[in-house]
Amino acid sequence: MKDKTKMFKIVILSSGKSRGSNFQAIAEYISNNNLNIQISFLVITNPNAPIIKRAERLGIKYYLLNKKNLQKEHLSFEEKLEILLEQHKVNLIVLAGFMRKLSSDFVYKHKKRIINIHPALLPKYGGKGMYGMRVHKAVFDAKDDYSGVSVHYVNAEYDTGKIIKQEKVCIKGLNSPEEIAEKVLKIEHRLYPEVIAELAENIIHYQDGSW
Ligand code: GRF
Protein backbone atom coordinates (compact mmCIF):
# COMPACT_ATOMS: atom_id res chain seq x y z
CA MET A 1 0.00 0.00 0.00
CA LYS A 2 1.31 3.43 -0.98
CA ASP A 3 2.22 5.91 1.71
CA LYS A 4 -0.43 8.56 1.08
CA THR A 5 1.44 11.20 3.06
CA LYS A 6 4.26 11.09 0.49
CA MET A 7 2.02 11.28 -2.55
CA PHE A 8 2.61 13.98 -5.15
CA LYS A 9 -0.87 15.40 -5.49
CA ILE A 10 -2.25 16.86 -8.65
CA VAL A 11 -5.53 18.40 -9.68
CA ILE A 12 -6.89 18.36 -13.22
CA LEU A 13 -8.78 21.43 -14.44
CA SER A 14 -11.13 21.11 -17.41
CA SER A 15 -13.81 23.44 -18.67
CA GLY A 16 -16.82 23.48 -20.95
CA LYS A 17 -17.75 20.23 -22.66
CA SER A 18 -14.39 18.69 -22.04
CA ARG A 19 -13.83 15.26 -23.54
CA GLY A 20 -11.26 14.21 -20.92
CA SER A 21 -8.99 11.96 -22.96
CA ASN A 22 -5.81 13.48 -21.45
CA PHE A 23 -7.29 13.21 -17.97
CA GLN A 24 -7.88 9.49 -18.56
CA ALA A 25 -4.42 8.98 -20.08
CA ILE A 26 -2.82 10.59 -17.01
CA ALA A 27 -4.89 8.49 -14.60
CA GLU A 28 -4.05 5.27 -16.47
CA TYR A 29 -0.34 6.08 -16.69
CA ILE A 30 -0.19 6.68 -12.93
CA SER A 31 -1.96 3.46 -12.17
CA ASN A 32 -0.14 1.30 -14.77
CA ASN A 33 3.24 2.50 -13.52
CA ASN A 34 2.24 2.43 -9.88
CA LEU A 35 3.50 5.98 -9.40
CA ASN A 36 3.42 7.92 -6.16
CA ILE A 37 1.12 10.45 -7.77
CA GLN A 38 -2.50 10.97 -6.88
CA ILE A 39 -5.15 12.83 -8.83
CA SER A 40 -6.76 14.45 -5.80
CA PHE A 41 -9.72 15.75 -7.75
CA LEU A 42 -10.99 17.01 -11.07
CA VAL A 43 -12.62 20.36 -11.71
CA ILE A 44 -15.35 20.73 -14.30
CA THR A 45 -17.45 23.76 -15.25
CA ASN A 46 -20.25 22.07 -17.16
CA PRO A 47 -22.45 19.32 -15.69
CA ASN A 48 -22.87 17.77 -19.15
CA ALA A 49 -19.19 17.40 -19.97
CA PRO A 50 -18.26 13.89 -21.18
CA ILE A 51 -15.23 13.95 -18.86
CA ILE A 52 -17.58 13.23 -15.92
CA LYS A 53 -18.24 9.70 -17.15
CA ARG A 54 -14.52 9.06 -17.23
CA ALA A 55 -14.10 10.41 -13.67
CA GLU A 56 -16.89 8.14 -12.46
CA ARG A 57 -15.35 5.12 -14.16
CA LEU A 58 -11.95 5.92 -12.68
CA GLY A 59 -13.40 6.64 -9.25
CA ILE A 60 -11.95 10.16 -9.14
CA LYS A 61 -13.82 12.83 -7.25
CA TYR A 62 -14.89 15.91 -9.17
CA TYR A 63 -16.16 19.36 -8.28
CA LEU A 64 -18.54 21.33 -10.45
CA LEU A 65 -17.43 24.97 -10.36
CA ASN A 66 -20.13 26.53 -12.48
CA LYS A 67 -21.80 29.90 -12.10
CA LYS A 68 -24.72 28.55 -10.09
CA ASN A 69 -22.58 26.76 -7.50
CA LEU A 70 -20.11 29.62 -7.21
CA GLN A 71 -22.88 32.20 -6.76
CA LYS A 72 -24.41 30.11 -3.99
CA GLU A 73 -21.12 30.33 -2.10
CA HIS A 74 -20.39 33.95 -3.13
CA LEU A 75 -17.02 32.89 -4.48
CA SER A 76 -15.15 33.42 -7.71
CA PHE A 77 -13.79 30.43 -9.59
CA GLU A 78 -10.27 31.12 -8.31
CA GLU A 79 -11.42 31.64 -4.70
CA LYS A 80 -13.21 28.31 -4.65
CA LEU A 81 -10.30 26.58 -6.34
CA GLU A 82 -7.92 28.05 -3.76
CA ILE A 83 -10.01 26.54 -0.95
CA LEU A 84 -10.00 23.12 -2.60
CA LEU A 85 -6.25 23.26 -3.27
CA GLU A 86 -5.60 24.08 0.35
CA GLN A 87 -7.91 21.32 1.60
CA HIS A 88 -6.26 18.71 -0.60
CA LYS A 89 -2.68 19.99 -0.27
CA VAL A 90 -2.15 19.90 -4.02
CA ASN A 91 1.39 20.07 -5.49
CA LEU A 92 0.60 20.64 -9.17
CA ILE A 93 -2.29 22.11 -11.14
CA VAL A 94 -2.74 20.39 -14.49
CA LEU A 95 -4.86 22.03 -17.18
CA ALA A 96 -6.36 19.58 -19.65
CA GLY A 97 -8.99 21.00 -21.96
CA PHE A 98 -9.26 24.10 -19.78
CA MET A 99 -10.14 27.09 -21.98
CA ARG A 100 -10.57 29.80 -19.37
CA LYS A 101 -7.96 32.32 -18.41
CA LEU A 102 -6.99 32.13 -14.75
CA SER A 103 -6.63 35.46 -12.95
CA SER A 104 -3.11 36.89 -12.89
CA ASP A 105 -3.13 36.96 -9.06
CA PHE A 106 -3.88 33.25 -8.99
CA VAL A 107 -1.28 32.46 -11.63
CA TYR A 108 1.43 34.48 -9.86
CA LYS A 109 0.64 32.87 -6.54
CA HIS A 110 1.04 29.43 -8.10
CA LYS A 111 3.83 30.18 -10.52
CA LYS A 112 5.57 27.07 -11.84
CA ARG A 113 2.87 24.96 -10.27
CA ILE A 114 0.40 25.21 -13.15
CA ILE A 115 1.00 23.42 -16.44
CA ASN A 116 -0.91 23.17 -19.72
CA ILE A 117 -0.77 21.08 -22.85
CA HIS A 118 -1.18 22.61 -26.29
CA PRO A 119 -1.66 20.56 -29.47
CA ALA A 120 0.94 22.37 -31.61
CA LEU A 121 4.53 23.54 -31.56
CA LEU A 122 4.34 26.74 -29.55
CA PRO A 123 4.97 29.62 -30.01
CA LYS A 124 3.34 28.87 -33.36
CA TYR A 125 -0.41 28.37 -33.36
CA GLY A 126 -1.02 29.55 -29.82
CA GLY A 127 -2.83 32.46 -28.20
CA LYS A 128 -6.41 33.56 -27.78
CA GLY A 129 -8.90 31.59 -29.86
CA MET A 130 -6.33 28.93 -30.74
CA TYR A 131 -7.81 25.78 -29.30
CA GLY A 132 -9.22 22.46 -30.40
CA MET A 133 -9.72 21.93 -34.12
CA ARG A 134 -8.88 25.57 -34.84
CA VAL A 135 -5.26 24.79 -34.11
CA HIS A 136 -5.15 21.78 -36.42
CA LYS A 137 -7.01 23.64 -39.16
CA ALA A 138 -4.48 26.49 -39.05
CA VAL A 139 -1.60 24.00 -39.23
CA PHE A 140 -3.27 22.17 -42.12
CA ASP A 141 -4.00 25.39 -44.02
CA ALA A 142 -0.38 26.51 -43.61
CA LYS A 143 0.70 23.21 -45.24
CA ASP A 144 3.28 22.63 -42.53
CA ASP A 145 5.27 19.40 -42.64
CA TYR A 146 5.39 19.16 -38.88
CA SER A 147 3.13 19.74 -35.95
CA GLY A 148 3.51 18.57 -32.39
CA VAL A 149 2.72 18.93 -28.74
CA SER A 150 3.92 21.49 -26.20
CA VAL A 151 3.69 21.22 -22.43
CA HIS A 152 4.33 24.56 -20.75
CA TYR A 153 4.02 26.47 -17.52
CA VAL A 154 1.00 28.73 -17.32
CA ASN A 155 1.45 32.46 -16.92
CA ALA A 156 -1.12 35.22 -17.22
CA GLU A 157 -1.25 35.11 -21.05
CA TYR A 158 -2.55 32.32 -23.25
CA ASP A 159 0.10 29.80 -24.31
CA THR A 160 3.18 31.93 -23.61
CA GLY A 161 4.59 30.33 -20.46
CA LYS A 162 7.95 28.62 -20.50
CA ILE A 163 7.96 25.40 -22.52
CA ILE A 164 8.79 22.37 -20.42
CA LYS A 165 8.76 19.77 -23.18
CA GLN A 166 7.89 19.62 -26.86
CA GLU A 167 7.57 16.78 -29.29
CA LYS A 168 7.49 17.16 -33.03
CA VAL A 169 5.51 14.93 -35.35
CA CYS A 170 5.63 14.63 -39.14
CA ILE A 171 2.27 15.37 -40.74
CA LYS A 172 3.39 15.21 -44.38
CA GLY A 173 0.79 13.48 -46.49
CA LEU A 174 -2.05 13.81 -43.97
CA ASN A 175 -5.26 14.85 -45.68
CA SER A 176 -7.27 16.81 -43.12
CA PRO A 177 -7.11 18.70 -39.81
CA GLU A 178 -8.86 15.69 -38.26
CA GLU A 179 -6.02 13.37 -39.29
CA ILE A 180 -3.52 15.81 -37.76
CA ALA A 181 -5.58 16.00 -34.56
CA GLU A 182 -5.62 12.22 -34.25
CA LYS A 183 -1.87 11.88 -34.68
CA VAL A 184 -1.12 14.75 -32.29
CA LEU A 185 -3.53 13.47 -29.62
CA LYS A 186 -1.70 10.13 -29.43
CA ILE A 187 1.46 12.03 -28.55
CA GLU A 188 -0.38 14.18 -25.99
CA HIS A 189 -1.53 11.04 -24.19
CA ARG A 190 2.05 9.86 -23.78
CA LEU A 191 3.87 13.16 -23.28
CA TYR A 192 1.63 14.78 -20.65
CA PRO A 193 1.79 11.91 -18.14
CA GLU A 194 5.56 11.63 -18.67
CA VAL A 195 6.08 15.31 -17.91
CA ILE A 196 3.90 15.10 -14.81
CA ALA A 197 5.88 12.09 -13.59
CA GLU A 198 9.15 13.94 -14.20
CA LEU A 199 7.92 17.02 -12.35
CA ALA A 200 6.83 14.79 -9.47
CA GLU A 201 10.30 13.25 -9.38
CA ASN A 202 11.83 16.71 -9.63
CA ILE A 203 13.65 15.61 -12.78
CA ILE A 204 12.57 18.75 -14.60
CA HIS A 205 12.97 22.07 -12.94
CA TYR A 206 14.32 25.42 -13.97
CA GLN A 207 16.91 27.30 -11.99
CA ASP A 208 16.66 30.55 -13.90
CA GLY A 209 13.37 31.60 -12.35
CA SER A 210 11.66 32.34 -15.66
CA TRP A 211 8.28 30.85 -16.34
C1 GRF B 1 -6.22 18.63 -26.05
O1 GRF B 1 -6.02 18.59 -27.42
C2 GRF B 1 -5.26 19.58 -25.40
O2 GRF B 1 -4.07 19.72 -26.09
C3 GRF B 1 -5.99 20.89 -25.42
O3 GRF B 1 -7.35 20.56 -25.24
C4 GRF B 1 -7.57 19.23 -25.69
C5 GRF B 1 -8.24 18.50 -24.59
O4 GRF B 1 -8.65 17.22 -24.98
N1 GRF B 1 -5.48 21.82 -24.45
P1 GRF B 1 -9.14 16.17 -23.92
O5 GRF B 1 -10.31 16.82 -23.17
O6 GRF B 1 -8.00 15.89 -23.02
O7 GRF B 1 -9.58 14.96 -24.68
PDB file of C-alpha atoms and ligand atoms in Angstrom:
ATOM      1  CA  MET A   1       0.000   0.000   0.000  1.00  0.00           C
ATOM      2  CA  LYS A   2       1.306   3.431  -0.975  1.00  0.00           C
ATOM      3  CA  ASP A   3       2.223   5.912   1.715  1.00  0.00           C
ATOM      4  CA  LYS A   4      -0.430   8.560   1.081  1.00  0.00           C
ATOM      5  CA  THR A   5       1.437  11.199   3.056  1.00  0.00           C
ATOM      6  CA  LYS A   6       4.261  11.091   0.492  1.00  0.00           C
ATOM      7  CA  MET A   7       2.016  11.279  -2.549  1.00  0.00           C
ATOM      8  CA  PHE A   8       2.607  13.984  -5.150  1.00  0.00           C
ATOM      9  CA  LYS A   9      -0.870  15.398  -5.492  1.00  0.00           C
ATOM     10  CA  ILE A  10      -2.253  16.862  -8.655  1.00  0.00           C
ATOM     11  CA  VAL A  11      -5.534  18.399  -9.682  1.00  0.00           C
ATOM     12  CA  ILE A  12      -6.894  18.358 -13.217  1.00  0.00           C
ATOM     13  CA  LEU A  13      -8.779  21.433 -14.443  1.00  0.00           C
ATOM     14  CA  SER A  14     -11.126  21.112 -17.406  1.00  0.00           C
ATOM     15  CA  SER A  15     -13.813  23.438 -18.670  1.00  0.00           C
ATOM     16  CA  GLY A  16     -16.825  23.477 -20.953  1.00  0.00           C
ATOM     17  CA  LYS A  17     -17.747  20.231 -22.660  1.00  0.00           C
ATOM     18  CA  SER A  18     -14.393  18.694 -22.044  1.00  0.00           C
ATOM     19  CA  ARG A  19     -13.827  15.256 -23.542  1.00  0.00           C
ATOM     20  CA  GLY A  20     -11.262  14.215 -20.923  1.00  0.00           C
ATOM     21  CA  SER A  21      -8.988  11.963 -22.956  1.00  0.00           C
ATOM     22  CA  ASN A  22      -5.814  13.485 -21.450  1.00  0.00           C
ATOM     23  CA  PHE A  23      -7.292  13.206 -17.968  1.00  0.00           C
ATOM     24  CA  GLN A  24      -7.881   9.495 -18.565  1.00  0.00           C
ATOM     25  CA  ALA A  25      -4.415   8.984 -20.079  1.00  0.00           C
ATOM     26  CA  ILE A  26      -2.822  10.591 -17.006  1.00  0.00           C
ATOM     27  CA  ALA A  27      -4.885   8.487 -14.596  1.00  0.00           C
ATOM     28  CA  GLU A  28      -4.046   5.267 -16.470  1.00  0.00           C
ATOM     29  CA  TYR A  29      -0.338   6.081 -16.690  1.00  0.00           C
ATOM     30  CA  ILE A  30      -0.192   6.680 -12.933  1.00  0.00           C
ATOM     31  CA  SER A  31      -1.960   3.464 -12.170  1.00  0.00           C
ATOM     32  CA  ASN A  32      -0.139   1.296 -14.773  1.00  0.00           C
ATOM     33  CA  ASN A  33       3.236   2.496 -13.518  1.00  0.00           C
ATOM     34  CA  ASN A  34       2.241   2.425  -9.876  1.00  0.00           C
ATOM     35  CA  LEU A  35       3.503   5.985  -9.402  1.00  0.00           C
ATOM     36  CA  ASN A  36       3.424   7.915  -6.163  1.00  0.00           C
ATOM     37  CA  ILE A  37       1.116  10.454  -7.766  1.00  0.00           C
ATOM     38  CA  GLN A  38      -2.501  10.974  -6.876  1.00  0.00           C
ATOM     39  CA  ILE A  39      -5.153  12.828  -8.832  1.00  0.00           C
ATOM     40  CA  SER A  40      -6.761  14.446  -5.798  1.00  0.00           C
ATOM     41  CA  PHE A  41      -9.717  15.746  -7.748  1.00  0.00           C
ATOM     42  CA  LEU A  42     -10.990  17.007 -11.065  1.00  0.00           C
ATOM     43  CA  VAL A  43     -12.622  20.362 -11.708  1.00  0.00           C
ATOM     44  CA  ILE A  44     -15.353  20.731 -14.298  1.00  0.00           C
ATOM     45  CA  THR A  45     -17.449  23.758 -15.248  1.00  0.00           C
ATOM     46  CA  ASN A  46     -20.250  22.067 -17.157  1.00  0.00           C
ATOM     47  CA  PRO A  47     -22.451  19.318 -15.689  1.00  0.00           C
ATOM     48  CA  ASN A  48     -22.873  17.773 -19.152  1.00  0.00           C
ATOM     49  CA  ALA A  49     -19.188  17.398 -19.965  1.00  0.00           C
ATOM     50  CA  PRO A  50     -18.264  13.892 -21.184  1.00  0.00           C
ATOM     51  CA  ILE A  51     -15.232  13.945 -18.861  1.00  0.00           C
ATOM     52  CA  ILE A  52     -17.580  13.232 -15.920  1.00  0.00           C
ATOM     53  CA  LYS A  53     -18.240   9.700 -17.149  1.00  0.00           C
ATOM     54  CA  ARG A  54     -14.515   9.056 -17.225  1.00  0.00           C
ATOM     55  CA  ALA A  55     -14.098  10.412 -13.673  1.00  0.00           C
ATOM     56  CA  GLU A  56     -16.891   8.140 -12.459  1.00  0.00           C
ATOM     57  CA  ARG A  57     -15.354   5.120 -14.158  1.00  0.00           C
ATOM     58  CA  LEU A  58     -11.950   5.916 -12.684  1.00  0.00           C
ATOM     59  CA  GLY A  59     -13.399   6.637  -9.250  1.00  0.00           C
ATOM     60  CA  ILE A  60     -11.948  10.158  -9.141  1.00  0.00           C
ATOM     61  CA  LYS A  61     -13.815  12.829  -7.255  1.00  0.00           C
ATOM     62  CA  TYR A  62     -14.894  15.906  -9.171  1.00  0.00           C
ATOM     63  CA  TYR A  63     -16.157  19.360  -8.281  1.00  0.00           C
ATOM     64  CA  LEU A  64     -18.542  21.334 -10.453  1.00  0.00           C
ATOM     65  CA  LEU A  65     -17.427  24.974 -10.357  1.00  0.00           C
ATOM     66  CA  ASN A  66     -20.130  26.528 -12.477  1.00  0.00           C
ATOM     67  CA  LYS A  67     -21.803  29.900 -12.104  1.00  0.00           C
ATOM     68  CA  LYS A  68     -24.719  28.546 -10.093  1.00  0.00           C
ATOM     69  CA  ASN A  69     -22.579  26.756  -7.502  1.00  0.00           C
ATOM     70  CA  LEU A  70     -20.114  29.622  -7.211  1.00  0.00           C
ATOM     71  CA  GLN A  71     -22.881  32.200  -6.756  1.00  0.00           C
ATOM     72  CA  LYS A  72     -24.410  30.108  -3.986  1.00  0.00           C
ATOM     73  CA  GLU A  73     -21.123  30.334  -2.096  1.00  0.00           C
ATOM     74  CA  HIS A  74     -20.395  33.950  -3.134  1.00  0.00           C
ATOM     75  CA  LEU A  75     -17.016  32.894  -4.478  1.00  0.00           C
ATOM     76  CA  SER A  76     -15.150  33.423  -7.709  1.00  0.00           C
ATOM     77  CA  PHE A  77     -13.787  30.429  -9.591  1.00  0.00           C
ATOM     78  CA  GLU A  78     -10.266  31.116  -8.308  1.00  0.00           C
ATOM     79  CA  GLU A  79     -11.417  31.637  -4.705  1.00  0.00           C
ATOM     80  CA  LYS A  80     -13.211  28.311  -4.649  1.00  0.00           C
ATOM     81  CA  LEU A  81     -10.301  26.581  -6.337  1.00  0.00           C
ATOM     82  CA  GLU A  82      -7.922  28.052  -3.765  1.00  0.00           C
ATOM     83  CA  ILE A  83     -10.008  26.542  -0.947  1.00  0.00           C
ATOM     84  CA  LEU A  84      -9.996  23.121  -2.598  1.00  0.00           C
ATOM     85  CA  LEU A  85      -6.248  23.257  -3.273  1.00  0.00           C
ATOM     86  CA  GLU A  86      -5.597  24.080   0.348  1.00  0.00           C
ATOM     87  CA  GLN A  87      -7.915  21.321   1.602  1.00  0.00           C
ATOM     88  CA  HIS A  88      -6.263  18.709  -0.599  1.00  0.00           C
ATOM     89  CA  LYS A  89      -2.675  19.990  -0.274  1.00  0.00           C
ATOM     90  CA  VAL A  90      -2.151  19.896  -4.017  1.00  0.00           C
ATOM     91  CA  ASN A  91       1.386  20.067  -5.489  1.00  0.00           C
ATOM     92  CA  LEU A  92       0.604  20.639  -9.173  1.00  0.00           C
ATOM     93  CA  ILE A  93      -2.294  22.106 -11.142  1.00  0.00           C
ATOM     94  CA  VAL A  94      -2.736  20.390 -14.495  1.00  0.00           C
ATOM     95  CA  LEU A  95      -4.858  22.030 -17.182  1.00  0.00           C
ATOM     96  CA  ALA A  96      -6.356  19.581 -19.649  1.00  0.00           C
ATOM     97  CA  GLY A  97      -8.986  21.000 -21.960  1.00  0.00           C
ATOM     98  CA  PHE A  98      -9.262  24.095 -19.777  1.00  0.00           C
ATOM     99  CA  MET A  99     -10.139  27.087 -21.983  1.00  0.00           C
ATOM    100  CA  ARG A 100     -10.573  29.796 -19.371  1.00  0.00           C
ATOM    101  CA  LYS A 101      -7.964  32.323 -18.408  1.00  0.00           C
ATOM    102  CA  LEU A 102      -6.988  32.128 -14.751  1.00  0.00           C
ATOM    103  CA  SER A 103      -6.633  35.465 -12.953  1.00  0.00           C
ATOM    104  CA  SER A 104      -3.114  36.885 -12.887  1.00  0.00           C
ATOM    105  CA  ASP A 105      -3.132  36.956  -9.061  1.00  0.00           C
ATOM    106  CA  PHE A 106      -3.875  33.248  -8.994  1.00  0.00           C
ATOM    107  CA  VAL A 107      -1.278  32.464 -11.627  1.00  0.00           C
ATOM    108  CA  TYR A 108       1.432  34.481  -9.864  1.00  0.00           C
ATOM    109  CA  LYS A 109       0.644  32.870  -6.542  1.00  0.00           C
ATOM    110  CA  HIS A 110       1.037  29.425  -8.098  1.00  0.00           C
ATOM    111  CA  LYS A 111       3.827  30.178 -10.518  1.00  0.00           C
ATOM    112  CA  LYS A 112       5.566  27.074 -11.845  1.00  0.00           C
ATOM    113  CA  ARG A 113       2.867  24.962 -10.271  1.00  0.00           C
ATOM    114  CA  ILE A 114       0.404  25.209 -13.155  1.00  0.00           C
ATOM    115  CA  ILE A 115       1.000  23.421 -16.444  1.00  0.00           C
ATOM    116  CA  ASN A 116      -0.911  23.169 -19.716  1.00  0.00           C
ATOM    117  CA  ILE A 117      -0.774  21.082 -22.849  1.00  0.00           C
ATOM    118  CA  HIS A 118      -1.179  22.606 -26.290  1.00  0.00           C
ATOM    119  CA  PRO A 119      -1.663  20.564 -29.467  1.00  0.00           C
ATOM    120  CA  ALA A 120       0.935  22.367 -31.608  1.00  0.00           C
ATOM    121  CA  LEU A 121       4.528  23.543 -31.558  1.00  0.00           C
ATOM    122  CA  LEU A 122       4.343  26.745 -29.549  1.00  0.00           C
ATOM    123  CA  PRO A 123       4.965  29.623 -30.009  1.00  0.00           C
ATOM    124  CA  LYS A 124       3.345  28.869 -33.358  1.00  0.00           C
ATOM    125  CA  TYR A 125      -0.410  28.367 -33.362  1.00  0.00           C
ATOM    126  CA  GLY A 126      -1.016  29.553 -29.821  1.00  0.00           C
ATOM    127  CA  GLY A 127      -2.830  32.461 -28.199  1.00  0.00           C
ATOM    128  CA  LYS A 128      -6.412  33.561 -27.779  1.00  0.00           C
ATOM    129  CA  GLY A 129      -8.899  31.590 -29.863  1.00  0.00           C
ATOM    130  CA  MET A 130      -6.331  28.934 -30.738  1.00  0.00           C
ATOM    131  CA  TYR A 131      -7.815  25.785 -29.302  1.00  0.00           C
ATOM    132  CA  GLY A 132      -9.215  22.463 -30.403  1.00  0.00           C
ATOM    133  CA  MET A 133      -9.715  21.926 -34.122  1.00  0.00           C
ATOM    134  CA  ARG A 134      -8.882  25.571 -34.838  1.00  0.00           C
ATOM    135  CA  VAL A 135      -5.259  24.793 -34.112  1.00  0.00           C
ATOM    136  CA  HIS A 136      -5.154  21.776 -36.418  1.00  0.00           C
ATOM    137  CA  LYS A 137      -7.009  23.636 -39.160  1.00  0.00           C
ATOM    138  CA  ALA A 138      -4.482  26.490 -39.045  1.00  0.00           C
ATOM    139  CA  VAL A 139      -1.599  24.003 -39.226  1.00  0.00           C
ATOM    140  CA  PHE A 140      -3.274  22.166 -42.120  1.00  0.00           C
ATOM    141  CA  ASP A 141      -3.999  25.394 -44.022  1.00  0.00           C
ATOM    142  CA  ALA A 142      -0.380  26.513 -43.608  1.00  0.00           C
ATOM    143  CA  LYS A 143       0.701  23.211 -45.242  1.00  0.00           C
ATOM    144  CA  ASP A 144       3.284  22.635 -42.525  1.00  0.00           C
ATOM    145  CA  ASP A 145       5.265  19.402 -42.640  1.00  0.00           C
ATOM    146  CA  TYR A 146       5.393  19.160 -38.881  1.00  0.00           C
ATOM    147  CA  SER A 147       3.126  19.744 -35.952  1.00  0.00           C
ATOM    148  CA  GLY A 148       3.510  18.569 -32.392  1.00  0.00           C
ATOM    149  CA  VAL A 149       2.724  18.933 -28.738  1.00  0.00           C
ATOM    150  CA  SER A 150       3.916  21.493 -26.197  1.00  0.00           C
ATOM    151  CA  VAL A 151       3.694  21.224 -22.425  1.00  0.00           C
ATOM    152  CA  HIS A 152       4.330  24.558 -20.746  1.00  0.00           C
ATOM    153  CA  TYR A 153       4.015  26.469 -17.516  1.00  0.00           C
ATOM    154  CA  VAL A 154       1.000  28.727 -17.319  1.00  0.00           C
ATOM    155  CA  ASN A 155       1.447  32.457 -16.921  1.00  0.00           C
ATOM    156  CA  ALA A 156      -1.117  35.224 -17.222  1.00  0.00           C
ATOM    157  CA  GLU A 157      -1.254  35.114 -21.050  1.00  0.00           C
ATOM    158  CA  TYR A 158      -2.547  32.320 -23.245  1.00  0.00           C
ATOM    159  CA  ASP A 159       0.095  29.798 -24.310  1.00  0.00           C
ATOM    160  CA  THR A 160       3.181  31.933 -23.607  1.00  0.00           C
ATOM    161  CA  GLY A 161       4.594  30.332 -20.459  1.00  0.00           C
ATOM    162  CA  LYS A 162       7.954  28.616 -20.498  1.00  0.00           C
ATOM    163  CA  ILE A 163       7.957  25.402 -22.515  1.00  0.00           C
ATOM    164  CA  ILE A 164       8.787  22.369 -20.421  1.00  0.00           C
ATOM    165  CA  LYS A 165       8.763  19.771 -23.184  1.00  0.00           C
ATOM    166  CA  GLN A 166       7.892  19.616 -26.860  1.00  0.00           C
ATOM    167  CA  GLU A 167       7.575  16.776 -29.292  1.00  0.00           C
ATOM    168  CA  LYS A 168       7.491  17.163 -33.026  1.00  0.00           C
ATOM    169  CA  VAL A 169       5.506  14.927 -35.354  1.00  0.00           C
ATOM    170  CA  CYS A 170       5.625  14.625 -39.136  1.00  0.00           C
ATOM    171  CA  ILE A 171       2.272  15.369 -40.740  1.00  0.00           C
ATOM    172  CA  LYS A 172       3.393  15.211 -44.383  1.00  0.00           C
ATOM    173  CA  GLY A 173       0.786  13.479 -46.489  1.00  0.00           C
ATOM    174  CA  LEU A 174      -2.053  13.810 -43.972  1.00  0.00           C
ATOM    175  CA  ASN A 175      -5.261  14.854 -45.682  1.00  0.00           C
ATOM    176  CA  SER A 176      -7.265  16.808 -43.119  1.00  0.00           C
ATOM    177  CA  PRO A 177      -7.106  18.702 -39.814  1.00  0.00           C
ATOM    178  CA  GLU A 178      -8.856  15.689 -38.260  1.00  0.00           C
ATOM    179  CA  GLU A 179      -6.024  13.373 -39.288  1.00  0.00           C
ATOM    180  CA  ILE A 180      -3.523  15.807 -37.760  1.00  0.00           C
ATOM    181  CA  ALA A 181      -5.576  15.999 -34.565  1.00  0.00           C
ATOM    182  CA  GLU A 182      -5.622  12.217 -34.250  1.00  0.00           C
ATOM    183  CA  LYS A 183      -1.870  11.876 -34.676  1.00  0.00           C
ATOM    184  CA  VAL A 184      -1.124  14.753 -32.292  1.00  0.00           C
ATOM    185  CA  LEU A 185      -3.530  13.470 -29.618  1.00  0.00           C
ATOM    186  CA  LYS A 186      -1.700  10.131 -29.428  1.00  0.00           C
ATOM    187  CA  ILE A 187       1.458  12.035 -28.553  1.00  0.00           C
ATOM    188  CA  GLU A 188      -0.380  14.175 -25.985  1.00  0.00           C
ATOM    189  CA  HIS A 189      -1.533  11.039 -24.190  1.00  0.00           C
ATOM    190  CA  ARG A 190       2.053   9.863 -23.777  1.00  0.00           C
ATOM    191  CA  LEU A 191       3.870  13.159 -23.276  1.00  0.00           C
ATOM    192  CA  TYR A 192       1.634  14.782 -20.652  1.00  0.00           C
ATOM    193  CA  PRO A 193       1.789  11.913 -18.137  1.00  0.00           C
ATOM    194  CA  GLU A 194       5.555  11.628 -18.670  1.00  0.00           C
ATOM    195  CA  VAL A 195       6.083  15.311 -17.913  1.00  0.00           C
ATOM    196  CA  ILE A 196       3.896  15.100 -14.805  1.00  0.00           C
ATOM    197  CA  ALA A 197       5.882  12.089 -13.591  1.00  0.00           C
ATOM    198  CA  GLU A 198       9.153  13.945 -14.203  1.00  0.00           C
ATOM    199  CA  LEU A 199       7.919  17.022 -12.351  1.00  0.00           C
ATOM    200  CA  ALA A 200       6.829  14.792  -9.468  1.00  0.00           C
ATOM    201  CA  GLU A 201      10.298  13.246  -9.380  1.00  0.00           C
ATOM    202  CA  ASN A 202      11.832  16.712  -9.628  1.00  0.00           C
ATOM    203  CA  ILE A 203      13.651  15.605 -12.778  1.00  0.00           C
ATOM    204  CA  ILE A 204      12.574  18.749 -14.600  1.00  0.00           C
ATOM    205  CA  HIS A 205      12.968  22.074 -12.939  1.00  0.00           C
ATOM    206  CA  TYR A 206      14.321  25.418 -13.970  1.00  0.00           C
ATOM    207  CA  GLN A 207      16.913  27.298 -11.990  1.00  0.00           C
ATOM    208  CA  ASP A 208      16.660  30.549 -13.897  1.00  0.00           C
ATOM    209  CA  GLY A 209      13.372  31.600 -12.354  1.00  0.00           C
ATOM    210  CA  SER A 210      11.663  32.339 -15.663  1.00  0.00           C
ATOM    211  CA  TRP A 211       8.281  30.846 -16.338  1.00  0.00           C
TER     212      TRP A 211
HETATM  213  C1  GRF B   1      -6.219  18.629 -26.049  1.00  0.00           C
HETATM  214  O1  GRF B   1      -6.019  18.589 -27.421  1.00  0.00           O
HETATM  215  C2  GRF B   1      -5.260  19.580 -25.399  1.00  0.00           C
HETATM  216  O2  GRF B   1      -4.069  19.721 -26.093  1.00  0.00           O
HETATM  217  C3  GRF B   1      -5.994  20.889 -25.423  1.00  0.00           C
HETATM  218  O3  GRF B   1      -7.346  20.559 -25.242  1.00  0.00           O
HETATM  219  C4  GRF B   1      -7.574  19.234 -25.693  1.00  0.00           C
HETATM  220  C5  GRF B   1      -8.245  18.501 -24.588  1.00  0.00           C
HETATM  221  O4  GRF B   1      -8.647  17.221 -24.985  1.00  0.00           O
HETATM  222  N1  GRF B   1      -5.481  21.818 -24.453  1.00  0.00           N
HETATM  223  P1  GRF B   1      -9.143  16.169 -23.919  1.00  0.00           P
HETATM  224  O5  GRF B   1     -10.306  16.817 -23.175  1.00  0.00           O
HETATM  225  O6  GRF B   1      -7.998  15.894 -23.020  1.00  0.00           O
HETATM  226  O7  GRF B   1      -9.581  14.959 -24.679  1.00  0.00           O
END
